[in-house]
Tab-separated table of C-alpha atoms and ligand atoms in Angstrom:
chain	number	residue	atom	x	y	z
A	866	MET	CA	3.301	1.616	-34.808
A	867	ALA	CA	1.696	4.906	-34.127
A	868	HIS	CA	-2.148	4.652	-33.844
A	869	PHE	CA	-2.585	8.172	-33.168
A	870	ALA	CA	-0.553	10.416	-35.686
A	871	TYR	CA	-0.553	13.349	-37.840
A	872	ARG	CA	-1.477	13.328	-41.719
A	873	ASN	CA	-1.355	16.518	-43.413
A	874	GLY	CA	-1.723	18.144	-40.427
A	875	GLU	CA	-4.723	16.434	-39.049
A	876	LEU	CA	-4.207	14.202	-36.125
A	877	HIS	CA	-5.936	10.933	-36.675
A	878	ALA	CA	-6.957	7.789	-34.758
A	879	GLU	CA	-5.955	5.070	-37.286
A	880	ASP	CA	-7.385	6.087	-40.528
A	881	VAL	CA	-10.155	8.463	-39.179
A	882	PRO	CA	-9.392	12.213	-38.404
A	883	LEU	CA	-10.127	13.085	-34.727
A	884	ALA	CA	-12.061	16.135	-35.979
A	885	ARG	CA	-14.339	14.062	-38.044
A	886	ILE	CA	-15.232	12.119	-34.698
A	887	ALA	CA	-15.953	15.378	-32.804
A	888	GLY	CA	-18.070	16.609	-35.653
A	889	ARG	CA	-20.245	13.631	-35.783
A	890	TYR	CA	-20.315	12.808	-31.644
A	891	GLY	CA	-19.404	15.934	-30.033
A	892	THR	CA	-16.924	16.677	-27.311
A	893	PRO	CA	-15.461	15.782	-24.861
A	894	CYS	CA	-15.043	12.203	-26.403
A	895	TYR	CA	-13.120	9.662	-25.681
A	896	VAL	CA	-11.317	7.608	-28.582
A	897	TYR	CA	-9.824	4.118	-28.485
A	898	SER	CA	-7.873	2.497	-31.305
A	899	ARG	CA	-8.704	-1.156	-31.700
A	900	ALA	CA	-5.482	-1.665	-33.313
A	901	ALA	CA	-3.570	-0.253	-30.588
A	902	LEU	CA	-5.452	-2.706	-27.845
A	903	THR	CA	-5.064	-5.502	-29.894
A	904	GLY	CA	-1.454	-4.766	-30.643
A	905	ALA	CA	-0.726	-4.246	-27.335
A	906	TRP	CA	-2.641	-7.626	-25.704
A	907	ARG	CA	-0.573	-9.467	-28.401
A	908	ALA	CA	2.645	-8.026	-27.272
A	909	TRP	CA	1.863	-9.173	-23.759
A	910	ASP	CA	0.654	-12.377	-24.864
A	911	GLY	CA	3.715	-13.072	-27.085
A	912	ALA	CA	6.064	-11.868	-24.609
A	913	PHE	CA	5.272	-14.519	-22.519
A	914	ALA	CA	4.996	-17.348	-25.272
A	915	GLY	CA	7.421	-19.518	-23.898
A	916	HIS	CA	6.100	-20.135	-20.529
A	917	ASP	CA	2.363	-21.417	-19.537
A	918	HIS	CA	0.923	-17.904	-18.582
A	919	LEU	CA	-2.798	-15.943	-18.736
A	920	VAL	CA	-3.005	-12.361	-19.549
A	921	CYS	CA	-5.749	-10.793	-17.044
A	922	TYR	CA	-6.470	-7.554	-18.367
A	923	ALA	CA	-7.264	-5.393	-15.316
A	924	VAL	CA	-10.925	-4.359	-16.218
A	925	LYS	CA	-10.819	-1.143	-14.187
A	926	ALA	CA	-8.540	0.602	-16.285
A	927	ASN	CA	-11.082	0.951	-18.991
A	928	SER	CA	-14.563	-1.044	-18.444
A	929	ASN	CA	-16.223	-0.409	-21.739
A	930	LEU	CA	-17.806	-3.225	-23.081
A	931	ALA	CA	-16.324	-2.866	-26.733
A	932	VAL	CA	-13.040	-2.661	-25.021
A	933	LEU	CA	-13.642	-5.881	-23.044
A	934	ASN	CA	-15.134	-7.530	-26.315
A	935	ILE	CA	-11.744	-6.789	-28.237
A	936	LEU	CA	-9.858	-8.182	-25.528
A	937	ALA	CA	-11.989	-11.225	-24.738
A	938	ARG	CA	-12.255	-11.923	-28.810
A	939	LEU	CA	-8.225	-12.024	-28.423
A	940	GLY	CA	-8.809	-14.803	-25.624
A	941	SER	CA	-8.095	-12.447	-22.855
A	942	GLY	CA	-8.122	-13.160	-19.138
A	943	PHE	CA	-9.689	-10.528	-17.095
A	944	ASP	CA	-8.889	-9.040	-13.495
A	945	ILE	CA	-12.060	-7.643	-11.853
A	946	VAL	CA	-12.730	-6.092	-8.669
A	947	SER	CA	-16.330	-6.027	-8.192
A	948	GLY	CA	-19.409	-7.728	-9.178
A	949	GLY	CA	-20.241	-4.909	-11.504
A	950	GLU	CA	-17.236	-5.768	-13.666
A	951	LEU	CA	-17.611	-9.407	-13.575
A	952	ALA	CA	-21.061	-8.539	-15.102
A	953	ARG	CA	-19.422	-6.429	-17.690
A	954	VAL	CA	-17.018	-9.060	-18.604
A	955	LEU	CA	-19.756	-11.457	-19.030
A	956	ALA	CA	-21.668	-9.138	-21.055
A	957	ALA	CA	-18.669	-8.308	-23.233
A	958	GLY	CA	-18.570	-12.319	-24.175
A	959	GLY	CA	-15.663	-12.580	-21.759
A	960	ASP	CA	-14.749	-16.512	-20.484
A	961	ALA	CA	-15.668	-16.370	-16.659
A	962	GLY	CA	-13.138	-19.431	-16.563
A	963	ARG	CA	-10.430	-16.685	-17.214
A	964	VAL	CA	-11.113	-14.209	-14.237
A	965	VAL	CA	-9.663	-13.561	-11.112
A	966	PHE	CA	-11.182	-11.671	-8.744
A	967	SER	CA	-9.042	-9.176	-6.747
A	968	GLY	CA	-10.136	-6.448	-4.179
A	969	VAL	CA	-10.117	-6.179	-0.371
A	970	GLY	CA	-13.933	-5.780	0.164
A	971	LYS	CA	-15.752	-8.295	-1.609
A	972	SER	CA	-19.355	-8.616	-0.395
A	973	ALA	CA	-20.975	-12.146	0.193
A	974	ASP	CA	-23.390	-11.203	-2.763
A	975	GLU	CA	-20.438	-10.787	-5.149
A	976	MET	CA	-18.595	-14.042	-4.018
A	977	ARG	CA	-22.123	-15.867	-4.817
A	978	GLN	CA	-21.951	-14.208	-8.153
A	979	ALA	CA	-18.461	-14.895	-8.883
A	980	LEU	CA	-18.907	-18.717	-7.869
A	981	ALA	CA	-22.034	-19.087	-9.948
A	982	ALA	CA	-20.021	-17.589	-12.865
A	983	GLY	CA	-17.690	-20.280	-12.465
A	984	ILE	CA	-14.330	-17.808	-12.267
A	985	LEU	CA	-10.587	-19.118	-12.569
A	986	CYS	CA	-9.872	-17.930	-9.035
A	987	PHE	CA	-10.426	-15.165	-6.023
A	988	ASN	CA	-7.571	-13.360	-4.907
A	989	VAL	CA	-8.134	-13.202	-1.360
A	990	GLU	CA	-6.565	-10.179	0.633
A	991	SER	CA	-7.223	-11.346	4.213
A	992	ALA	CA	-8.074	-13.979	6.757
A	993	ALA	CA	-11.764	-12.644	7.415
A	994	GLU	CA	-12.144	-12.611	3.813
A	995	LEU	CA	-10.948	-16.016	3.465
A	996	SER	CA	-13.249	-17.096	6.446
A	997	ARG	CA	-15.988	-15.339	4.395
A	998	LEU	CA	-15.574	-16.956	1.330
A	999	SER	CA	-15.199	-20.452	2.871
A	1000	ARG	CA	-18.657	-20.067	4.502
A	1001	VAL	CA	-20.290	-18.586	1.218
A	1002	ALA	CA	-18.990	-21.689	-1.131
A	1003	ALA	CA	-19.734	-24.286	1.098
A	1004	ALA	CA	-23.254	-22.652	1.571
A	1005	CYS	CA	-24.020	-22.727	-1.915
A	1006	GLY	CA	-22.171	-26.403	-2.308
A	1007	ARG	CA	-19.415	-25.053	-4.347
A	1008	THR	CA	-15.595	-24.821	-3.992
A	1009	ALA	CA	-13.872	-21.326	-4.287
A	1010	ALA	CA	-10.357	-21.511	-6.039
A	1011	VAL	CA	-8.123	-19.385	-3.874
A	1012	SER	CA	-5.001	-17.565	-4.539
A	1013	LEU	CA	-3.696	-15.257	-1.520
A	1014	ARG	CA	-2.677	-12.045	-2.383
A	1015	ILE	CA	0.551	-11.465	-0.731
A	1016	ASN	CA	1.719	-8.096	0.487
A	1017	PRO	CA	5.707	-8.593	-0.076
A	1018	ASP	CA	6.619	-4.950	1.644
A	1019	ILE	CA	8.247	-3.872	-1.719
A	1020	ASP	CA	8.647	-0.280	-2.639
A	1021	ALA	CA	7.005	-0.008	-6.241
A	1022	ARG	CA	8.666	3.464	-6.330
A	1023	THR	CA	5.649	5.295	-7.915
A	1024	HIS	CA	2.826	7.998	-6.655
A	1025	PRO	CA	1.939	6.991	-2.974
A	1026	TYR	CA	-1.796	6.851	-4.165
A	1027	ILE	CA	-0.995	3.891	-6.353
A	1028	ALA	CA	1.569	2.127	-4.451
A	1029	THR	CA	-0.064	-1.085	-2.818
A	1030	GLY	CA	2.897	-3.598	-1.914
A	1031	LEU	CA	3.917	-1.873	1.312
A	1032	LYS	CA	2.849	-3.049	4.751
A	1033	GLN	CA	1.454	0.210	5.537
A	1034	ASN	CA	-1.009	-0.121	2.464
A	1035	LYS	CA	-4.533	-2.035	2.730
A	1036	PHE	CA	-3.542	-4.518	0.283
A	1037	GLY	CA	-2.773	-7.974	0.407
A	1038	ILE	CA	-2.090	-10.507	3.640
A	1039	ALA	CA	1.304	-9.985	5.163
A	1040	TRP	CA	4.430	-11.971	3.868
A	1041	GLU	CA	5.025	-13.091	7.394
A	1042	GLU	CA	1.230	-14.246	8.053
A	1043	ALA	CA	0.934	-15.773	4.611
A	1044	LEU	CA	2.172	-19.693	5.551
A	1045	ALA	CA	-0.061	-19.925	8.867
A	1046	LEU	CA	-3.262	-18.676	6.282
A	1047	TYR	CA	-2.093	-21.151	3.344
A	1048	ARG	CA	-2.092	-24.284	6.427
A	1049	ARG	CA	-5.554	-22.803	7.634
A	1050	ALA	CA	-6.640	-22.584	3.847
A	1051	ARG	CA	-6.196	-26.260	3.460
A	1052	GLU	CA	-8.141	-27.124	6.115
A	1053	LEU	CA	-11.145	-24.801	5.455
A	1054	PRO	CA	-14.415	-26.294	3.277
A	1055	GLY	CA	-15.224	-24.465	0.193
A	1056	ILE	CA	-11.717	-23.755	-0.613
A	1057	ALA	CA	-9.303	-25.241	-2.923
A	1058	VAL	CA	-5.602	-23.583	-2.749
A	1059	THR	CA	-4.505	-22.859	-6.182
A	1060	GLY	CA	-1.917	-19.706	-6.304
A	1061	ALA	CA	-0.276	-16.967	-5.001
A	1062	GLY	CA	0.556	-13.745	-6.120
A	1063	CYS	CA	0.889	-9.882	-5.252
A	1064	HIS	CA	0.203	-6.753	-7.125
A	1065	ILE	CA	2.651	-4.238	-5.775
A	1066	GLY	CA	1.420	-0.864	-7.638
A	1067	SER	CA	0.626	1.284	-10.688
A	1068	GLN	CA	2.770	2.949	-13.179
A	1069	ILE	CA	5.920	1.288	-12.285
A	1070	THR	CA	8.929	2.255	-14.679
A	1071	GLU	CA	11.369	0.230	-13.234
A	1072	ILE	CA	11.995	-3.877	-13.446
A	1073	GLY	CA	13.599	-4.337	-9.910
A	1074	PRO	CA	10.711	-3.994	-7.734
A	1075	PHE	CA	8.421	-6.550	-9.903
A	1076	VAL	CA	11.377	-8.885	-9.742
A	1077	ALA	CA	11.713	-8.524	-5.705
A	1078	ALA	CA	8.013	-9.201	-5.389
A	1079	LEU	CA	8.226	-12.001	-7.591
A	1080	GLY	CA	11.114	-13.331	-5.226
A	1081	ARG	CA	9.247	-13.080	-2.064
A	1082	ILE	CA	6.020	-15.026	-3.654
A	1083	LEU	CA	8.395	-17.643	-5.110
A	1084	GLU	CA	10.113	-18.016	-1.428
A	1085	LEU	CA	6.521	-18.748	-0.162
A	1086	ALA	CA	5.408	-20.931	-2.843
A	1087	ASP	CA	8.717	-23.273	-2.019
A	1088	ALA	CA	8.078	-23.232	1.446
A	1089	LEU	CA	4.290	-24.466	0.435
A	1090	ARG	CA	5.803	-26.816	-1.609
A	1091	ALA	CA	8.008	-28.391	1.120
A	1092	GLU	CA	5.078	-28.784	3.017
A	1093	GLY	CA	3.089	-30.840	0.531
A	1094	MET	CA	1.121	-27.626	-1.023
A	1095	VAL	CA	1.706	-27.416	-4.569
A	1096	LEU	CA	0.609	-24.231	-6.099
A	1097	GLY	CA	-0.781	-24.048	-9.885
A	1098	HIS	CA	-0.294	-20.716	-10.663
A	1099	ILE	CA	1.440	-17.381	-9.508
A	1100	ASP	CA	0.146	-14.241	-10.240
A	1101	ALA	CA	2.344	-11.185	-10.658
A	1102	GLY	CA	-0.293	-8.505	-10.652
A	1103	GLY	CA	-0.226	-5.455	-12.965
A	1104	GLY	CA	1.519	-2.088	-12.701
A	1105	LEU	CA	3.714	-1.963	-15.731
A	1106	GLY	CA	4.217	1.720	-16.369
A	1107	ILE	CA	3.908	3.354	-19.671
A	1108	ARG	CA	5.312	6.872	-21.293
A	1109	TYR	CA	3.220	9.868	-20.488
A	1110	ARG	CA	5.956	12.332	-20.835
A	1111	ASP	CA	9.645	10.870	-20.820
A	1112	GLU	CA	9.478	8.216	-18.655
A	1113	SER	CA	11.140	5.012	-19.645
A	1114	PRO	CA	9.454	1.997	-18.601
A	1115	PRO	CA	10.712	-1.282	-19.105
A	1116	ARG	CA	9.675	-2.992	-22.675
A	1117	ILE	CA	7.188	-5.961	-22.162
A	1118	ALA	CA	9.711	-8.205	-23.514
A	1119	ASP	CA	12.127	-7.256	-21.046
A	1120	TYR	CA	9.726	-7.561	-18.405
A	1121	ALA	CA	8.551	-10.971	-19.083
A	1122	ALA	CA	12.073	-12.104	-19.584
A	1123	ALA	CA	12.972	-11.288	-16.270
A	1124	LEU	CA	9.650	-12.817	-14.750
A	1125	VAL	CA	10.131	-16.119	-16.742
A	1126	GLU	CA	13.821	-15.886	-15.613
A	1127	GLY	CA	12.716	-15.679	-11.706
A	1128	LEU	CA	10.547	-18.552	-12.122
A	1129	GLY	CA	13.519	-20.797	-13.274
A	1130	LYS	CA	12.243	-24.342	-13.944
A	1131	ARG	CA	9.053	-24.504	-11.679
A	1132	PRO	CA	6.240	-25.496	-13.541
A	1133	VAL	CA	3.913	-22.719	-12.275
A	1134	ARG	CA	1.705	-21.219	-14.498
A	1135	LEU	CA	1.935	-17.547	-14.639
A	1136	LEU	CA	-0.783	-15.016	-14.281
A	1137	LEU	CA	-0.463	-10.975	-15.535
A	1138	GLU	CA	-2.757	-8.521	-14.926
A	1139	PRO	CA	-2.026	-5.345	-16.826
A	1140	GLY	CA	-4.411	-2.770	-17.303
A	1141	ARG	CA	-2.666	0.750	-17.842
A	1142	SER	CA	-0.125	-0.876	-20.143
A	1143	LEU	CA	-2.947	-2.346	-22.486
A	1144	ALA	CA	-5.455	0.360	-22.375
A	1145	GLY	CA	-3.546	3.495	-21.958
A	1146	PRO	CA	-1.926	4.328	-25.055
A	1147	ALA	CA	-4.849	3.010	-27.020
A	1148	GLY	CA	-6.973	6.201	-25.883
A	1149	VAL	CA	-7.294	9.750	-26.332
A	1150	LEU	CA	-9.774	12.550	-24.937
A	1151	VAL	CA	-10.877	14.941	-27.328
A	1152	THR	CA	-11.979	18.261	-26.400
A	1153	ARG	CA	-12.944	21.633	-27.775
A	1154	VAL	CA	-11.378	24.964	-26.423
A	1155	GLU	CA	-14.402	27.127	-25.226
A	1156	TYR	CA	-12.508	30.147	-24.029
A	1157	LEU	CA	-9.411	31.922	-24.279
A	1158	LYS	CA	-8.651	33.865	-21.173
A	1159	ARG	CA	-5.450	35.352	-20.803
A	1160	GLY	CA	-4.111	36.700	-17.037
A	1161	ALA	CA	-1.467	38.713	-15.430
A	1162	ALA	CA	0.027	35.537	-13.861
A	1163	ARG	CA	-1.126	32.476	-16.222
A	1164	ASN	CA	-2.925	32.283	-19.269
A	1165	PHE	CA	-6.057	29.543	-19.334
A	1166	ALA	CA	-7.733	27.797	-22.140
A	1167	VAL	CA	-10.928	26.667	-20.911
A	1168	VAL	CA	-11.853	23.059	-22.733
A	1169	ASP	CA	-15.070	21.505	-22.501
A	1170	ALA	CA	-13.616	18.346	-20.536
A	1171	ALA	CA	-12.731	18.686	-17.116
A	1172	MET	CA	-11.713	16.643	-14.268
A	1173	ASN	CA	-14.802	14.945	-14.007
A	1174	ASP	CA	-13.775	13.324	-17.540
A	1175	LEU	CA	-10.189	12.859	-16.674
A	1176	MET	CA	-9.258	12.931	-12.659
A	1177	ARG	CA	-5.659	11.931	-13.072
A	1178	PRO	CA	-4.374	15.251	-13.514
A	1179	ALA	CA	-6.297	16.644	-10.251
A	1180	LEU	CA	-5.885	13.383	-8.426
A	1181	TYR	CA	-2.165	12.438	-9.087
A	1182	ASP	CA	-0.928	15.623	-10.639
A	1183	ALA	CA	-0.541	13.311	-13.576
A	1184	PHE	CA	0.999	14.658	-16.881
A	1185	HIS	CA	-1.002	14.194	-20.453
A	1186	GLU	CA	0.425	15.435	-23.322
A	1187	VAL	CA	-1.792	17.920	-25.186
A	1188	LEU	CA	-1.776	17.779	-29.019
A	1189	PRO	CA	-3.811	20.151	-31.191
A	1190	VAL	CA	-5.904	18.167	-33.381
A	1191	ALA	CA	-5.348	20.694	-36.321
A	1192	ARG	CA	-1.476	21.519	-36.456
A	1193	ALA	CA	-1.610	25.353	-36.420
A	1194	ALA	CA	1.268	27.435	-37.420
A	1195	GLY	CA	0.266	30.751	-35.466
A	1196	PRO	CA	2.753	32.333	-32.493
A	1197	GLN	CA	2.685	29.799	-29.176
A	1198	THR	CA	1.364	30.794	-25.777
A	1199	GLU	CA	1.600	28.783	-22.566
A	1200	TRP	CA	-1.838	27.781	-21.642
A	1201	ASP	CA	-3.072	26.115	-18.344
A	1202	ILE	CA	-5.747	23.570	-19.787
A	1203	VAL	CA	-8.502	23.673	-17.580
A	1204	GLY	CA	-12.152	22.689	-17.512
A	1205	PRO	CA	-15.289	24.427	-16.262
A	1206	VAL	CA	-15.562	22.967	-13.061
A	1207	CYS	CA	-15.698	24.980	-9.957
A	1208	GLU	CA	-11.985	23.649	-8.378
A	1209	THR	CA	-8.883	25.163	-8.756
A	1210	GLY	CA	-7.638	21.617	-9.047
A	1211	ASP	CA	-9.959	21.413	-12.108
A	1212	PHE	CA	-6.701	21.180	-14.777
A	1213	LEU	CA	-5.668	18.458	-17.662
A	1214	ALA	CA	-2.515	20.255	-18.277
A	1215	ARG	CA	-0.471	23.025	-17.103
A	1216	GLY	CA	1.921	25.400	-18.679
A	1217	ARG	CA	1.474	23.992	-22.494
A	1218	SER	CA	2.976	25.885	-25.430
A	1219	LEU	CA	0.186	25.795	-28.099
A	1220	ALA	CA	-0.879	28.173	-30.495
A	1221	LEU	CA	-4.585	28.087	-29.846
A	1222	ALA	CA	-7.948	29.596	-30.930
A	1223	GLU	CA	-11.424	29.686	-29.694
A	1224	GLY	CA	-13.308	26.400	-30.736
A	1225	ASP	CA	-10.052	24.348	-31.454
A	1226	LEU	CA	-9.790	21.001	-30.928
A	1227	VAL	CA	-7.135	19.323	-28.595
A	1228	ALA	CA	-6.498	16.070	-27.875
A	1229	ILE	CA	-5.428	14.782	-24.337
A	1230	MET	CA	-2.932	11.977	-24.908
A	1231	THR	CA	-2.630	8.500	-23.496
A	1232	ALA	CA	-6.002	8.777	-21.771
A	1233	GLY	CA	-7.372	5.288	-22.556
A	1234	ALA	CA	-6.397	3.811	-18.917
A	1235	TYR	CA	-8.109	5.293	-15.672
A	1236	GLY	CA	-9.843	7.943	-17.794
A	1237	MET	CA	-13.244	7.278	-18.555
A	1238	SER	CA	-13.264	4.650	-15.662
A	1239	MET	CA	-12.681	7.111	-13.125
A	1240	SER	CA	-15.022	9.832	-14.300
A	1241	SER	CA	-17.706	11.133	-12.448
A	1242	ASN	CA	-20.981	13.576	-12.921
A	1243	TYR	CA	-19.467	16.211	-10.686
A	1244	ASN	CA	-20.963	19.620	-11.448
A	1245	SER	CA	-23.951	17.759	-13.089
A	1246	ARG	CA	-21.917	16.864	-15.870
A	1247	PRO	CA	-23.106	13.966	-18.211
A	1248	ARG	CA	-19.948	11.761	-18.925
A	1249	ALA	CA	-18.280	11.916	-22.375
A	1250	ALA	CA	-19.091	9.813	-25.382
A	1251	GLU	CA	-16.491	6.727	-26.284
A	1252	VAL	CA	-15.965	5.845	-29.489
A	1253	VAL	CA	-13.729	2.915	-30.696
A	1254	VAL	CA	-11.832	3.290	-34.007
A	1255	ASP	CA	-11.210	0.258	-36.222
A	1256	GLY	CA	-9.477	0.847	-39.169
A	1257	GLY	CA	-11.126	3.567	-41.218
A	1258	ALA	CA	-14.385	2.852	-39.500
A	1259	MET	CA	-15.731	4.660	-35.787
A	1260	HIS	CA	-18.126	2.959	-33.482
A	1261	LEU	CA	-19.625	4.264	-31.110
A	1262	ALA	CA	-18.884	2.484	-28.045
A	1263	ARG	CA	-20.796	4.472	-25.286
A	1264	GLU	CA	-23.344	7.670	-26.033
A	1265	ARG	CA	-22.986	10.824	-24.194
A	1266	GLU	CA	-25.061	10.843	-21.043
A	1267	THR	CA	-28.013	13.308	-20.888
A	1268	VAL	CA	-28.968	15.383	-18.083
A	1269	ALA	CA	-31.911	13.344	-17.761
A	1270	ASP	CA	-29.964	10.143	-17.460
A	1271	LEU	CA	-28.368	12.104	-14.278
A	1272	MET	CA	-31.555	12.708	-12.912
A	1273	ALA	CA	-33.292	9.349	-13.759
A	1274	ARG	CA	-33.106	7.786	-10.371
A	1275	GLU	CA	-33.821	10.882	-7.976
A	1276	SER	CA	-37.033	11.714	-6.753
A	1277	ILE	CA	-38.087	14.874	-4.768
A	1278	LEU	CA	-40.110	14.567	-1.225
A	1279	PRO	CA	-44.079	14.217	-1.799
W	1388	PLP	C1	-5.433	-2.172	-10.898
W	1388	PLP	C2	-5.023	-3.406	-10.838
W	1388	PLP	C3	-4.363	-3.728	-11.688
W	1388	PLP	C4	-3.656	-3.387	-12.936
W	1388	PLP	O1	-2.789	-2.134	-12.687
W	1388	PLP	P1	-2.081	-1.614	-13.829
W	1388	PLP	O2	-1.256	-0.446	-13.371
W	1388	PLP	O3	-3.337	-0.616	-14.619
W	1388	PLP	O4	-1.443	-2.181	-14.719
W	1388	PLP	C5	-3.996	-5.258	-11.546
W	1388	PLP	N1	-4.215	-5.975	-10.503
W	1388	PLP	C6	-4.725	-5.524	-9.386
W	1388	PLP	C7	-5.043	-6.454	-8.138
W	1388	PLP	C8	-5.023	-3.979	-9.593
W	1388	PLP	O5	-5.651	-3.632	-8.536
């Protein structure tokens, strides 16, 4: 079902015209569809229904409390990468017992916070982190459940900035060193080994790399079992790609079938950490055309959203479809959709044929993941409002920042 679609020439989020949202809350504005989020989560959960599993939404894709709460109500788990994200999950009503904690740089404070909350497990990414976690857990009289994140040295064939499973990447424990580290983990106080996992990258559009990575983890799990170390879960990570333009990513059901087949008869729980695939298609960024600027070489539509609101085009040269909020019949021109920020890299889209006039609204599509969560205040721009649509209702999930918010923690010399 299309959660963002035209009705009578007006682009809607579910049953609400985007123009009405822009009129009420201003622009730029992120708009999320509850039905899209719910549908995507259920598709993930349902695809693995035949196998013991837990879908742990990767919070960094979109960490708005309303988004987290919608998923928490469905029984979702969460994959976090900071103490801040843990606090968000708990504030949103998420279950700490379904939280896995990833990331290469967990501080001792973050470890204590997560131990106190009682998270499901730490995805440990280095020998040094394992030692620190053991010390921290033992010191507070707790046991940390640990899953080692293995770097399987698999090419995910995605953008180099979001490939994480190659041995030259900073992530995970080298596959060759994993067995020795598990043996050490078994002896450490404060550590209980519960699993193994990997996360090889993001926006991956083929099944092959996932299956290859899982194969390496299973090889390791089998070797551990032979030594009497039986893992309770395997974490396949996130990374399933979505369609921004003309990509044809695997269907969730096919991805799930391939993983479950890979597991064979091993009685091991499967953890999944999808972020983009849950949140990406569930959101759009609505922005207004400030100026049309025709040039000798290119034509620019200057809009009120910029790279600080949606960084993906500037950072990864990413493609987002741009749709007019009201379908216009006039002649089309090729526009670069750019923001007001003082960087040539400040573009949201380039070379798009659209019939635009000053004051028009456009929607930057498929912006629900790594949009608002990567936004900044560069150029002292307050961050956008976020709205969740639920059927015919709209809910302001985050107020637009004010310039006063931006300066609130600063002070000048006496
Ligand atoms: C970012 C991340 C994810 C989510 O990746 P997506 O591509 O958004 O699915 C999952 N696990 C870990 C460890 C991550 O860092």
